[in-house]
PDB file of C-alpha atoms and ligand atoms in Angstrom:
ATOM      1  CA  MET A  27       0.000   0.000   0.000  1.00  0.00           C
ATOM      2  CA  SER A  28       1.455   3.398  -0.974  1.00  0.00           C
ATOM      3  CA  TRP A  29       0.354   6.831  -2.135  1.00  0.00           C
ATOM      4  CA  PRO A  30       1.666   7.780  -5.605  1.00  0.00           C
ATOM      5  CA  HIS A  31       0.549  11.443  -5.719  1.00  0.00           C
ATOM      6  CA  LYS A  32       2.341  14.688  -4.889  1.00  0.00           C
ATOM      7  CA  HIS A  33      -0.902  16.686  -4.495  1.00  0.00           C
ATOM      8  CA  LEU A  34      -4.532  16.186  -3.575  1.00  0.00           C
ATOM      9  CA  LEU A  35      -6.346  18.224  -6.210  1.00  0.00           C
ATOM     10  CA  ASP A  36      -9.593  16.311  -6.681  1.00  0.00           C
ATOM     11  CA  ILE A  37     -11.317  12.960  -6.194  1.00  0.00           C
ATOM     12  CA  GLU A  38     -12.200  12.520  -9.867  1.00  0.00           C
ATOM     13  CA  SER A  39      -8.650  11.559 -10.878  1.00  0.00           C
ATOM     14  CA  LEU A  40      -8.051   9.107  -8.009  1.00  0.00           C
ATOM     15  CA  PRO A  41      -8.671   5.355  -8.242  1.00  0.00           C
ATOM     16  CA  ALA A  42     -10.653   3.628  -5.466  1.00  0.00           C
ATOM     17  CA  GLU A  43      -7.446   2.020  -4.183  1.00  0.00           C
ATOM     18  CA  ASP A  44      -5.943   5.452  -3.375  1.00  0.00           C
ATOM     19  CA  LEU A  45      -9.125   6.570  -1.630  1.00  0.00           C
ATOM     20  CA  LEU A  46      -8.923   3.455   0.542  1.00  0.00           C
ATOM     21  CA  THR A  47      -5.285   4.257   1.406  1.00  0.00           C
ATOM     22  CA  VAL A  48      -6.412   7.674   2.725  1.00  0.00           C
ATOM     23  CA  LEU A  49      -9.288   6.089   4.702  1.00  0.00           C
ATOM     24  CA  ASP A  50      -7.073   3.406   6.256  1.00  0.00           C
ATOM     25  CA  THR A  51      -4.359   5.940   7.097  1.00  0.00           C
ATOM     26  CA  ALA A  52      -6.979   8.219   8.655  1.00  0.00           C
ATOM     27  CA  ARG A  53      -8.214   5.310  10.790  1.00  0.00           C
ATOM     28  CA  ALA A  54      -4.685   4.837  12.148  1.00  0.00           C
ATOM     29  CA  PHE A  55      -4.394   8.578  12.858  1.00  0.00           C
ATOM     30  CA  LYS A  56      -7.791   8.608  14.577  1.00  0.00           C
ATOM     31  CA  ALA A  57      -6.459   5.968  16.989  1.00  0.00           C
ATOM     32  CA  VAL A  58      -3.453   8.243  17.638  1.00  0.00           C
ATOM     33  CA  GLY A  59      -5.896  11.094  18.385  1.00  0.00           C
ATOM     34  CA  GLU A  60      -7.546   8.990  21.088  1.00  0.00           C
ATOM     35  CA  ARG A  61      -4.282   8.581  23.034  1.00  0.00           C
ATOM     36  CA  ALA A  62      -3.201  10.804  25.946  1.00  0.00           C
ATOM     37  CA  ILE A  63      -0.410  12.208  23.748  1.00  0.00           C
ATOM     38  CA  LYS A  64      -2.025  13.008  20.414  1.00  0.00           C
ATOM     39  CA  LYS A  65       1.077  14.227  18.570  1.00  0.00           C
ATOM     40  CA  VAL A  66       3.337  12.246  16.242  1.00  0.00           C
ATOM     41  CA  PRO A  67       6.610  13.516  14.722  1.00  0.00           C
ATOM     42  CA  ALA A  68       5.684  12.516  11.136  1.00  0.00           C
ATOM     43  CA  LEU A  69       5.965  16.038   9.627  1.00  0.00           C
ATOM     44  CA  ARG A  70       8.489  17.588  12.004  1.00  0.00           C
ATOM     45  CA  GLY A  71      10.420  20.283  10.104  1.00  0.00           C
ATOM     46  CA  LYS A  72       7.731  20.726   7.408  1.00  0.00           C
ATOM     47  CA  THR A  73       5.809  23.964   6.947  1.00  0.00           C
ATOM     48  CA  VAL A  74       2.121  23.921   5.997  1.00  0.00           C
ATOM     49  CA  VAL A  75       0.397  27.129   4.844  1.00  0.00           C
ATOM     50  CA  ASN A  76      -3.394  27.435   5.018  1.00  0.00           C
ATOM     51  CA  LEU A  77      -4.082  29.752   2.056  1.00  0.00           C
ATOM     52  CA  PHE A  78      -7.793  30.466   2.519  1.00  0.00           C
ATOM     53  CA  VAL A  79      -9.129  33.081   0.117  1.00  0.00           C
ATOM     54  CA  GLU A  80     -12.756  32.162   0.988  1.00  0.00           C
ATOM     55  CA  PRO A  81     -14.288  31.892   4.478  1.00  0.00           C
ATOM     56  CA  SER A  82     -14.094  28.625   6.413  1.00  0.00           C
ATOM     57  CA  THR A  83     -14.573  27.382   9.964  1.00  0.00           C
ATOM     58  CA  ARG A  84     -14.325  23.571   9.906  1.00  0.00           C
ATOM     59  CA  THR A  85     -11.849  22.998   7.086  1.00  0.00           C
ATOM     60  CA  ARG A  86      -9.331  25.669   8.090  1.00  0.00           C
ATOM     61  CA  ILE A  87      -9.313  24.759  11.790  1.00  0.00           C
ATOM     62  CA  SER A  88      -9.099  21.021  11.188  1.00  0.00           C
ATOM     63  CA  PHE A  89      -6.189  21.436   8.748  1.00  0.00           C
ATOM     64  CA  GLU A  90      -4.497  23.541  11.424  1.00  0.00           C
ATOM     65  CA  LEU A  91      -5.052  20.894  14.108  1.00  0.00           C
ATOM     66  CA  ALA A  92      -4.018  18.132  11.710  1.00  0.00           C
ATOM     67  CA  ALA A  93      -0.719  19.870  10.920  1.00  0.00           C
ATOM     68  CA  GLN A  94      -0.057  20.511  14.630  1.00  0.00           C
ATOM     69  CA  ARG A  95      -0.701  16.863  15.529  1.00  0.00           C
ATOM     70  CA  LEU A  96       1.795  15.841  12.860  1.00  0.00           C
ATOM     71  CA  SER A  97       4.349  18.260  14.442  1.00  0.00           C
ATOM     72  CA  ALA A  98       4.483  20.488  11.334  1.00  0.00           C
ATOM     73  CA  ASP A  99       4.735  24.281  11.530  1.00  0.00           C
ATOM     74  CA  ILE A 100       1.463  25.810  10.372  1.00  0.00           C
ATOM     75  CA  VAL A 101       0.850  29.322   9.085  1.00  0.00           C
ATOM     76  CA  ASN A 102      -2.666  30.667   8.548  1.00  0.00           C
ATOM     77  CA  PHE A 103      -2.971  33.082   5.648  1.00  0.00           C
ATOM     78  CA  SER A 104      -5.963  35.413   5.748  1.00  0.00           C
ATOM     79  CA  ALA A 105      -6.833  37.058   2.433  1.00  0.00           C
ATOM     80  CA  GLU A 106      -8.387  40.021   4.235  1.00  0.00           C
ATOM     81  CA  ALA A 107      -5.130  40.839   6.048  1.00  0.00           C
ATOM     82  CA  SER A 108      -2.808  40.136   3.111  1.00  0.00           C
ATOM     83  CA  SER A 109      -1.419  41.870   0.046  1.00  0.00           C
ATOM     84  CA  PHE A 110      -4.304  40.358  -1.946  1.00  0.00           C
ATOM     85  CA  LYS A 111      -6.050  43.518  -0.768  1.00  0.00           C
ATOM     86  CA  LYS A 112      -3.376  45.528  -2.615  1.00  0.00           C
ATOM     87  CA  GLY A 113      -3.894  43.578  -5.835  1.00  0.00           C
ATOM     88  CA  GLU A 114      -1.191  40.886  -5.537  1.00  0.00           C
ATOM     89  CA  SER A 115      -2.032  37.923  -7.767  1.00  0.00           C
ATOM     90  CA  LEU A 116      -2.575  34.322  -6.623  1.00  0.00           C
ATOM     91  CA  LYS A 117       0.519  33.303  -8.627  1.00  0.00           C
ATOM     92  CA  ASP A 118       2.769  35.868  -6.921  1.00  0.00           C
ATOM     93  CA  THR A 119       1.269  35.073  -3.513  1.00  0.00           C
ATOM     94  CA  ALA A 120       1.982  31.356  -3.942  1.00  0.00           C
ATOM     95  CA  ARG A 121       5.545  32.005  -5.186  1.00  0.00           C
ATOM     96  CA  ASN A 122       6.202  34.190  -2.150  1.00  0.00           C
ATOM     97  CA  LEU A 123       4.838  31.501   0.184  1.00  0.00           C
ATOM     98  CA  GLU A 124       7.224  29.055  -1.451  1.00  0.00           C
ATOM     99  CA  ALA A 125      10.113  31.498  -1.040  1.00  0.00           C
ATOM    100  CA  LEU A 126       9.200  31.445   2.666  1.00  0.00           C
ATOM    101  CA  ASN A 127       9.734  27.640   2.595  1.00  0.00           C
ATOM    102  CA  ALA A 128       6.149  26.359   2.465  1.00  0.00           C
ATOM    103  CA  ASP A 129       6.257  22.604   1.858  1.00  0.00           C
ATOM    104  CA  VAL A 130       2.480  22.231   1.578  1.00  0.00           C
ATOM    105  CA  ILE A 131      -0.060  24.855   0.507  1.00  0.00           C
ATOM    106  CA  VAL A 132      -3.664  24.089   1.480  1.00  0.00           C
ATOM    107  CA  ILE A 133      -5.815  26.321  -0.720  1.00  0.00           C
ATOM    108  CA  ARG A 134      -9.457  27.343  -0.648  1.00  0.00           C
ATOM    109  CA  HIS A 135     -10.454  29.638  -3.495  1.00  0.00           C
ATOM    110  CA  ALA A 136     -13.645  30.815  -5.210  1.00  0.00           C
ATOM    111  CA  ALA A 137     -12.227  29.928  -8.639  1.00  0.00           C
ATOM    112  CA  SER A 138     -12.600  26.336  -9.844  1.00  0.00           C
ATOM    113  CA  GLY A 139      -9.176  25.030 -10.836  1.00  0.00           C
ATOM    114  CA  ALA A 140      -7.145  27.353  -8.566  1.00  0.00           C
ATOM    115  CA  PRO A 141      -5.374  24.378  -6.836  1.00  0.00           C
ATOM    116  CA  HIS A 142      -4.553  22.796 -10.229  1.00  0.00           C
ATOM    117  CA  PHE A 143      -3.106  26.135 -11.389  1.00  0.00           C
ATOM    118  CA  LEU A 144      -0.888  26.375  -8.285  1.00  0.00           C
ATOM    119  CA  SER A 145       0.314  22.790  -8.754  1.00  0.00           C
ATOM    120  CA  ARG A 146       1.754  23.831 -12.142  1.00  0.00           C
ATOM    121  CA  ILE A 147       3.618  26.921 -10.955  1.00  0.00           C
ATOM    122  CA  VAL A 148       5.138  26.008  -7.572  1.00  0.00           C
ATOM    123  CA  GLN A 149       7.173  23.080  -6.251  1.00  0.00           C
ATOM    124  CA  ALA A 150       5.185  22.857  -2.990  1.00  0.00           C
ATOM    125  CA  ARG A 151       2.610  20.134  -2.501  1.00  0.00           C
ATOM    126  CA  ILE A 152      -0.937  21.432  -3.060  1.00  0.00           C
ATOM    127  CA  VAL A 153      -4.050  20.309  -1.202  1.00  0.00           C
ATOM    128  CA  ASN A 154      -7.455  21.461  -2.438  1.00  0.00           C
ATOM    129  CA  ALA A 155      -9.611  22.692   0.468  1.00  0.00           C
ATOM    130  CA  GLY A 156     -12.481  23.656  -1.866  1.00  0.00           C
ATOM    131  CA  ASP A 157     -12.334  25.331  -5.291  1.00  0.00           C
ATOM    132  CA  GLY A 158     -15.454  27.132  -6.472  1.00  0.00           C
ATOM    133  CA  ALA A 159     -18.243  24.714  -7.325  1.00  0.00           C
ATOM    134  CA  HIS A 160     -15.710  22.141  -8.551  1.00  0.00           C
ATOM    135  CA  GLU A 161     -14.469  19.876  -5.718  1.00  0.00           C
ATOM    136  CA  HIS A 162     -13.902  19.661  -1.962  1.00  0.00           C
ATOM    137  CA  PRO A 163     -11.921  16.409  -1.788  1.00  0.00           C
ATOM    138  CA  THR A 164     -11.148  16.274   1.933  1.00  0.00           C
ATOM    139  CA  GLN A 165     -14.840  16.835   2.753  1.00  0.00           C
ATOM    140  CA  ALA A 166     -15.776  13.808   0.629  1.00  0.00           C
ATOM    141  CA  LEU A 167     -13.011  11.745   2.225  1.00  0.00           C
ATOM    142  CA  LEU A 168     -14.187  12.580   5.738  1.00  0.00           C
ATOM    143  CA  ASP A 169     -17.775  11.863   4.693  1.00  0.00           C
ATOM    144  CA  VAL A 170     -16.967   8.391   3.353  1.00  0.00           C
ATOM    145  CA  PHE A 171     -14.686   7.778   6.369  1.00  0.00           C
ATOM    146  CA  THR A 172     -17.646   8.562   8.676  1.00  0.00           C
ATOM    147  CA  ILE A 173     -20.042   6.345   6.710  1.00  0.00           C
ATOM    148  CA  ARG A 174     -17.572   3.442   6.727  1.00  0.00           C
ATOM    149  CA  GLU A 175     -16.933   3.879  10.447  1.00  0.00           C
ATOM    150  CA  LYS A 176     -20.662   3.957  11.313  1.00  0.00           C
ATOM    151  CA  LEU A 177     -22.009   1.359   8.830  1.00  0.00           C
ATOM    152  CA  GLY A 178     -18.908  -0.794   8.243  1.00  0.00           C
ATOM    153  CA  ARG A 179     -18.842  -0.442   4.446  1.00  0.00           C
ATOM    154  CA  ILE A 180     -19.551   1.832   1.480  1.00  0.00           C
ATOM    155  CA  GLU A 181     -20.187  -0.751  -1.233  1.00  0.00           C
ATOM    156  CA  GLY A 182     -23.871  -1.395  -1.889  1.00  0.00           C
ATOM    157  CA  LEU A 183     -25.171   1.406   0.337  1.00  0.00           C
ATOM    158  CA  ASN A 184     -27.899   3.759  -0.875  1.00  0.00           C
ATOM    159  CA  VAL A 185     -26.704   7.327  -0.320  1.00  0.00           C
ATOM    160  CA  THR A 186     -29.064  10.236  -1.000  1.00  0.00           C
ATOM    161  CA  ILE A 187     -27.607  13.729  -1.437  1.00  0.00           C
ATOM    162  CA  LEU A 188     -30.372  16.275  -1.030  1.00  0.00           C
ATOM    163  CA  GLY A 189     -30.237  19.988  -1.805  1.00  0.00           C
ATOM    164  CA  ASP A 190     -28.275  22.356  -4.021  1.00  0.00           C
ATOM    165  CA  ILE A 191     -26.210  19.936  -6.105  1.00  0.00           C
ATOM    166  CA  LEU A 192     -25.514  22.248  -9.044  1.00  0.00           C
ATOM    167  CA  TYR A 193     -23.409  24.753  -7.081  1.00  0.00           C
ATOM    168  CA  SER A 194     -21.935  22.268  -4.597  1.00  0.00           C
ATOM    169  CA  ARG A 195     -18.280  21.197  -4.640  1.00  0.00           C
ATOM    170  CA  VAL A 196     -19.129  18.864  -1.739  1.00  0.00           C
ATOM    171  CA  ALA A 197     -21.700  17.079  -3.923  1.00  0.00           C
ATOM    172  CA  ARG A 198     -19.269  16.593  -6.810  1.00  0.00           C
ATOM    173  CA  SER A 199     -16.497  15.187  -4.630  1.00  0.00           C
ATOM    174  CA  ASN A 200     -18.964  12.952  -2.756  1.00  0.00           C
ATOM    175  CA  ILE A 201     -20.425  11.607  -5.996  1.00  0.00           C
ATOM    176  CA  TRP A 202     -16.946  10.670  -7.278  1.00  0.00           C
ATOM    177  CA  ALA A 203     -15.869   9.088  -3.993  1.00  0.00           C
ATOM    178  CA  LEU A 204     -19.085   7.181  -3.309  1.00  0.00           C
ATOM    179  CA  THR A 205     -19.521   5.796  -6.826  1.00  0.00           C
ATOM    180  CA  LYS A 206     -15.834   4.747  -7.037  1.00  0.00           C
ATOM    181  CA  LEU A 207     -16.299   2.872  -3.725  1.00  0.00           C
ATOM    182  CA  GLY A 208     -19.462   1.119  -4.952  1.00  0.00           C
ATOM    183  CA  ALA A 209     -22.337   3.061  -3.339  1.00  0.00           C
ATOM    184  CA  HIS A 210     -25.610   3.800  -5.149  1.00  0.00           C
ATOM    185  CA  VAL A 211     -26.000   7.586  -5.183  1.00  0.00           C
ATOM    186  CA  THR A 212     -29.349   9.368  -5.529  1.00  0.00           C
ATOM    187  CA  LEU A 213     -29.487  13.142  -6.015  1.00  0.00           C
ATOM    188  CA  CYS A 214     -32.616  15.105  -5.138  1.00  0.00           C
ATOM    189  CA  GLY A 215     -33.683  18.755  -5.027  1.00  0.00           C
ATOM    190  CA  PRO A 216     -35.424  21.290  -7.273  1.00  0.00           C
ATOM    191  CA  SER A 217     -34.918  20.569 -10.989  1.00  0.00           C
ATOM    192  CA  THR A 218     -33.131  23.945 -11.315  1.00  0.00           C
ATOM    193  CA  LEU A 219     -30.507  22.756  -8.799  1.00  0.00           C
ATOM    194  CA  VAL A 220     -30.418  19.050  -9.701  1.00  0.00           C
ATOM    195  CA  PRO A 221     -30.281  18.791 -13.500  1.00  0.00           C
ATOM    196  CA  ARG A 222     -30.501  15.404 -15.230  1.00  0.00           C
ATOM    197  CA  GLU A 223     -26.902  15.891 -16.524  1.00  0.00           C
ATOM    198  CA  PHE A 224     -25.695  14.485 -13.182  1.00  0.00           C
ATOM    199  CA  GLU A 225     -26.909  11.048 -14.319  1.00  0.00           C
ATOM    200  CA  ARG A 226     -23.744  10.997 -16.469  1.00  0.00           C
ATOM    201  CA  MET A 227     -21.730  10.763 -13.229  1.00  0.00           C
ATOM    202  CA  GLY A 228     -23.445   7.447 -12.472  1.00  0.00           C
ATOM    203  CA  CYS A 229     -26.163   8.767 -10.125  1.00  0.00           C
ATOM    204  CA  ARG A 230     -29.923   8.431  -9.994  1.00  0.00           C
ATOM    205  CA  VAL A 231     -31.611  11.858 -10.241  1.00  0.00           C
ATOM    206  CA  THR A 232     -35.096  12.366  -8.843  1.00  0.00           C
ATOM    207  CA  HIS A 233     -37.103  15.454  -7.986  1.00  0.00           C
ATOM    208  CA  ARG A 234     -39.481  13.473  -5.743  1.00  0.00           C
ATOM    209  CA  ILE A 235     -38.198  13.665  -2.176  1.00  0.00           C
ATOM    210  CA  ASP A 236     -40.243  10.740  -0.811  1.00  0.00           C
ATOM    211  CA  GLU A 237     -38.668   8.491  -3.469  1.00  0.00           C
ATOM    212  CA  ALA A 238     -35.178   9.781  -2.616  1.00  0.00           C
ATOM    213  CA  LEU A 239     -35.559   9.174   1.123  1.00  0.00           C
ATOM    214  CA  ALA A 240     -37.447   5.861   1.165  1.00  0.00           C
ATOM    215  CA  ASP A 241     -34.553   3.412   0.796  1.00  0.00           C
ATOM    216  CA  ALA A 242     -31.637   5.643   1.866  1.00  0.00           C
ATOM    217  CA  ASP A 243     -28.999   4.249   4.247  1.00  0.00           C
ATOM    218  CA  VAL A 244     -27.392   7.686   4.360  1.00  0.00           C
ATOM    219  CA  ILE A 245     -29.004  11.112   3.842  1.00  0.00           C
ATOM    220  CA  ASN A 246     -26.506  13.916   3.202  1.00  0.00           C
ATOM    221  CA  LEU A 247     -28.073  17.386   3.296  1.00  0.00           C
ATOM    222  CA  LEU A 248     -26.568  20.339   1.455  1.00  0.00           C
ATOM    223  CA  ARG A 249     -27.284  23.993   2.058  1.00  0.00           C
ATOM    224  CA  ILE A 250     -28.345  26.412  -0.651  1.00  0.00           C
ATOM    225  CA  GLN A 251     -25.120  28.008  -1.960  1.00  0.00           C
ATOM    226  CA  HIS A 252     -26.482  31.553  -2.284  1.00  0.00           C
ATOM    227  CA  GLU A 253     -22.967  32.942  -2.731  1.00  0.00           C
ATOM    228  CA  ARG A 254     -22.530  31.047  -6.020  1.00  0.00           C
ATOM    229  CA  GLN A 255     -26.026  31.321  -7.514  1.00  0.00           C
ATOM    230  CA  ARG A 256     -26.270  33.988 -10.186  1.00  0.00           C
ATOM    231  CA  GLN A 257     -30.067  34.103 -10.048  1.00  0.00           C
ATOM    232  CA  SER A 258     -32.827  32.874  -7.785  1.00  0.00           C
ATOM    233  CA  MET A 259     -33.225  29.139  -8.439  1.00  0.00           C
ATOM    234  CA  PHE A 260     -36.540  28.682  -6.557  1.00  0.00           C
ATOM    235  CA  PRO A 261     -39.359  31.005  -5.414  1.00  0.00           C
ATOM    236  CA  SER A 262     -38.621  31.256  -1.653  1.00  0.00           C
ATOM    237  CA  LEU A 263     -36.795  29.541   1.216  1.00  0.00           C
ATOM    238  CA  GLY A 264     -40.196  28.668   2.732  1.00  0.00           C
ATOM    239  CA  GLU A 265     -41.218  26.854  -0.430  1.00  0.00           C
ATOM    240  CA  TYR A 266     -37.833  25.105  -0.596  1.00  0.00           C
ATOM    241  CA  THR A 267     -38.296  23.800   2.963  1.00  0.00           C
ATOM    242  CA  SER A 268     -41.832  22.627   2.327  1.00  0.00           C
ATOM    243  CA  LEU A 269     -40.821  20.757  -0.852  1.00  0.00           C
ATOM    244  CA  PHE A 270     -37.253  19.580  -0.094  1.00  0.00           C
ATOM    245  CA  GLY A 271     -36.435  20.192   3.581  1.00  0.00           C
ATOM    246  CA  LEU A 272     -35.738  17.243   5.895  1.00  0.00           C
ATOM    247  CA  THR A 273     -38.649  18.048   8.201  1.00  0.00           C
ATOM    248  CA  LYS A 274     -39.600  15.968  11.257  1.00  0.00           C
ATOM    249  CA  ALA A 275     -42.476  14.406   9.272  1.00  0.00           C
ATOM    250  CA  ARG A 276     -40.169  13.296   6.470  1.00  0.00           C
ATOM    251  CA  TYR A 277     -37.506  12.133   8.935  1.00  0.00           C
ATOM    252  CA  ALA A 278     -40.112   9.877  10.615  1.00  0.00           C
ATOM    253  CA  LYS A 279     -40.570   8.030   7.318  1.00  0.00           C
ATOM    254  CA  THR A 280     -36.852   7.337   6.721  1.00  0.00           C
ATOM    255  CA  ARG A 281     -35.193   4.006   7.532  1.00  0.00           C
ATOM    256  CA  PRO A 282     -34.713   3.749  11.329  1.00  0.00           C
ATOM    257  CA  SER A 283     -30.984   3.184  10.792  1.00  0.00           C
ATOM    258  CA  ALA A 284     -30.406   5.935   8.195  1.00  0.00           C
ATOM    259  CA  LEU A 285     -27.486   8.266   9.015  1.00  0.00           C
ATOM    260  CA  ILE A 286     -28.110  12.005   8.811  1.00  0.00           C
ATOM    261  CA  MET A 287     -25.118  13.973   7.490  1.00  0.00           C
ATOM    262  CA  HIS A 288     -24.352  17.587   6.625  1.00  0.00           C
ATOM    263  CA  PRO A 289     -20.973  19.149   5.738  1.00  0.00           C
ATOM    264  CA  GLY A 290     -21.913  22.437   7.439  1.00  0.00           C
ATOM    265  CA  PRO A 291     -22.569  25.245   7.785  1.00  0.00           C
ATOM    266  CA  ILE A 292     -26.200  24.305   8.536  1.00  0.00           C
ATOM    267  CA  ASN A 293     -29.143  26.567   7.805  1.00  0.00           C
ATOM    268  CA  ARG A 294     -31.379  25.266  10.588  1.00  0.00           C
ATOM    269  CA  GLY A 295     -35.040  25.183   9.624  1.00  0.00           C
ATOM    270  CA  VAL A 296     -34.262  25.480   5.904  1.00  0.00           C
ATOM    271  CA  GLU A 297     -32.671  22.283   4.505  1.00  0.00           C
ATOM    272  CA  ILE A 298     -32.925  20.438   7.842  1.00  0.00           C
ATOM    273  CA  ASP A 299     -35.143  20.687  10.910  1.00  0.00           C
ATOM    274  CA  SER A 300     -33.129  21.788  13.936  1.00  0.00           C
ATOM    275  CA  GLU A 301     -34.136  18.759  16.091  1.00  0.00           C
ATOM    276  CA  VAL A 302     -33.268  16.368  13.260  1.00  0.00           C
ATOM    277  CA  ALA A 303     -29.834  18.017  12.954  1.00  0.00           C
ATOM    278  CA  ASP A 304     -29.250  17.356  16.663  1.00  0.00           C
ATOM    279  CA  GLY A 305     -31.016  13.967  16.748  1.00  0.00           C
ATOM    280  CA  ASP A 306     -29.548  10.587  17.667  1.00  0.00           C
ATOM    281  CA  ARG A 307     -29.027   9.533  14.045  1.00  0.00           C
ATOM    282  CA  SER A 308     -27.161  12.725  13.168  1.00  0.00           C
ATOM    283  CA  VAL A 309     -23.396  12.288  12.694  1.00  0.00           C
ATOM    284  CA  ILE A 310     -22.791  15.915  11.739  1.00  0.00           C
ATOM    285  CA  LEU A 311     -20.369  16.662  14.580  1.00  0.00           C
ATOM    286  CA  GLU A 312     -18.641  13.279  14.168  1.00  0.00           C
ATOM    287  CA  GLN A 313     -17.939  14.348  10.573  1.00  0.00           C
ATOM    288  CA  VAL A 314     -16.174  17.419  11.949  1.00  0.00           C
ATOM    289  CA  THR A 315     -14.112  15.342  14.402  1.00  0.00           C
ATOM    290  CA  ASN A 316     -13.173  12.852  11.678  1.00  0.00           C
ATOM    291  CA  GLY A 317     -11.983  15.776   9.542  1.00  0.00           C
ATOM    292  CA  ILE A 318      -8.856  16.032  11.693  1.00  0.00           C
ATOM    293  CA  ALA A 319      -7.771  12.404  11.157  1.00  0.00           C
ATOM    294  CA  VAL A 320      -8.585  12.521   7.441  1.00  0.00           C
ATOM    295  CA  ARG A 321      -6.620  15.758   6.973  1.00  0.00           C
ATOM    296  CA  MET A 322      -3.705  14.321   8.973  1.00  0.00           C
ATOM    297  CA  ALA A 323      -3.735  11.390   6.539  1.00  0.00           C
ATOM    298  CA  VAL A 324      -3.794  13.682   3.500  1.00  0.00           C
ATOM    299  CA  LEU A 325      -0.953  15.933   4.733  1.00  0.00           C
ATOM    300  CA  TYR A 326       1.112  12.896   5.678  1.00  0.00           C
ATOM    301  CA  LEU A 327       0.559  11.099   2.356  1.00  0.00           C
ATOM    302  CA  VAL A 328       1.289  14.097   0.097  1.00  0.00           C
ATOM    303  CA  CYS A 329       4.522  14.595   2.059  1.00  0.00           C
ATOM    304  CA  GLY A 330       5.679  11.098   1.113  1.00  0.00           C
ATOM    305  CA  GLY A 331       4.069   8.900   3.792  1.00  0.00           C
ATOM    306  CA  LYS A 332       3.463   5.383   2.514  1.00  0.00           C
ATOM    307  CA  GLY A 333       0.280   4.467   4.410  1.00  0.00           C
ATOM    308  CA  PRO A 334      -1.150   3.144   7.694  1.00  0.00           C
ATOM    309  CA  GLN A 335       1.539   0.448   8.032  1.00  0.00           C
ATOM    310  CA  GLU A 336       4.035   3.195   8.929  1.00  0.00           C
ATOM    311  CA  ILE A 337       1.961   4.647  11.780  1.00  0.00           C
ATOM    312  CA  PRO A 338       2.893   3.115  15.167  1.00  0.00           C
ATOM    313  CA  GLY A 339      -0.149   1.276  16.643  1.00  0.00           C
TER     314      GLY A 339
HETATM  315  N1  LIG B 412     -17.746  21.882   5.229  1.00  0.00           N
HETATM  316  C1  LIG B 412     -16.966  22.987   5.092  1.00  0.00           C
HETATM  317  O1  LIG B 412     -16.220  23.121   4.127  1.00  0.00           O
HETATM  318  O2  LIG B 412     -17.101  23.904   6.095  1.00  0.00           O
HETATM  319  P1  LIG B 412     -16.246  25.251   6.180  1.00  0.00           P
HETATM  320  O3  LIG B 412     -16.686  26.140   5.031  1.00  0.00           O
HETATM  321  O4  LIG B 412     -16.585  25.847   7.517  1.00  0.00           O
HETATM  322  O5  LIG B 412     -14.801  24.901   6.053  1.00  0.00           O
END
């Protein structure tokens, strides 16, 4: 078992075998995180820069914790307090970070393809922390890690992704990861946000929510990505909730074992009822916790780590 990639740019280009290497490595790091001393020296001497040009709570903080637990030095770059404000380009910013000895640049950017662009112009390892509506690979990895941990497998499961699929990088990365690992993926939401074109990615598309929820083992809710929509895609939030929200009434009709997931941030009372979000089948906060182990695995593997066999048990 080994990891043959210098960067983590997307899920689309990775074979299932490499996804499983990340998941197994993350499992070993999660065990490390449950010890009294949670730090390992794996990345001692390496410098990781969190280059976040879009807002983030979960992803930025968990990359920071992941780097610290691997004993790397971590620098948080805030676009608001940087020379971006004076017109410095992404290319010049990245080259300057490299001149300051960044070994890994974790980038979140509003432009799809920004991480791929950086990977062509700098020597540092690049990790995509979300690029436009394109991909959010570590979110998908932590989502499949959580599903595998809770249900014991991915293959053969029915996973419904409900909400704004069109503008969601989380949806795209999840679709790639889940279908490569053998899950059956159903997409549901308003037809303006869930076009039939997604069937080409190997998913079932339905605009009937009862059909989408009936046989789901996992229900992953997505928020409406207002910041990326160029026009209103449905009449009102109230109508969205009544037609596509996971209300208490709809929740009561789901499988009693179905996991409830959400990448966050949640719009309580819009895509998900507040009590359902906090209910006993919700794994939303476990997803956040698992983000640390998954991001430790990603940082470790892009820096040349071979896999879980190298992590002391
Ligand atoms: N899920 C996710 O990407 O959350 P943040 O925007 O808070 O990082």
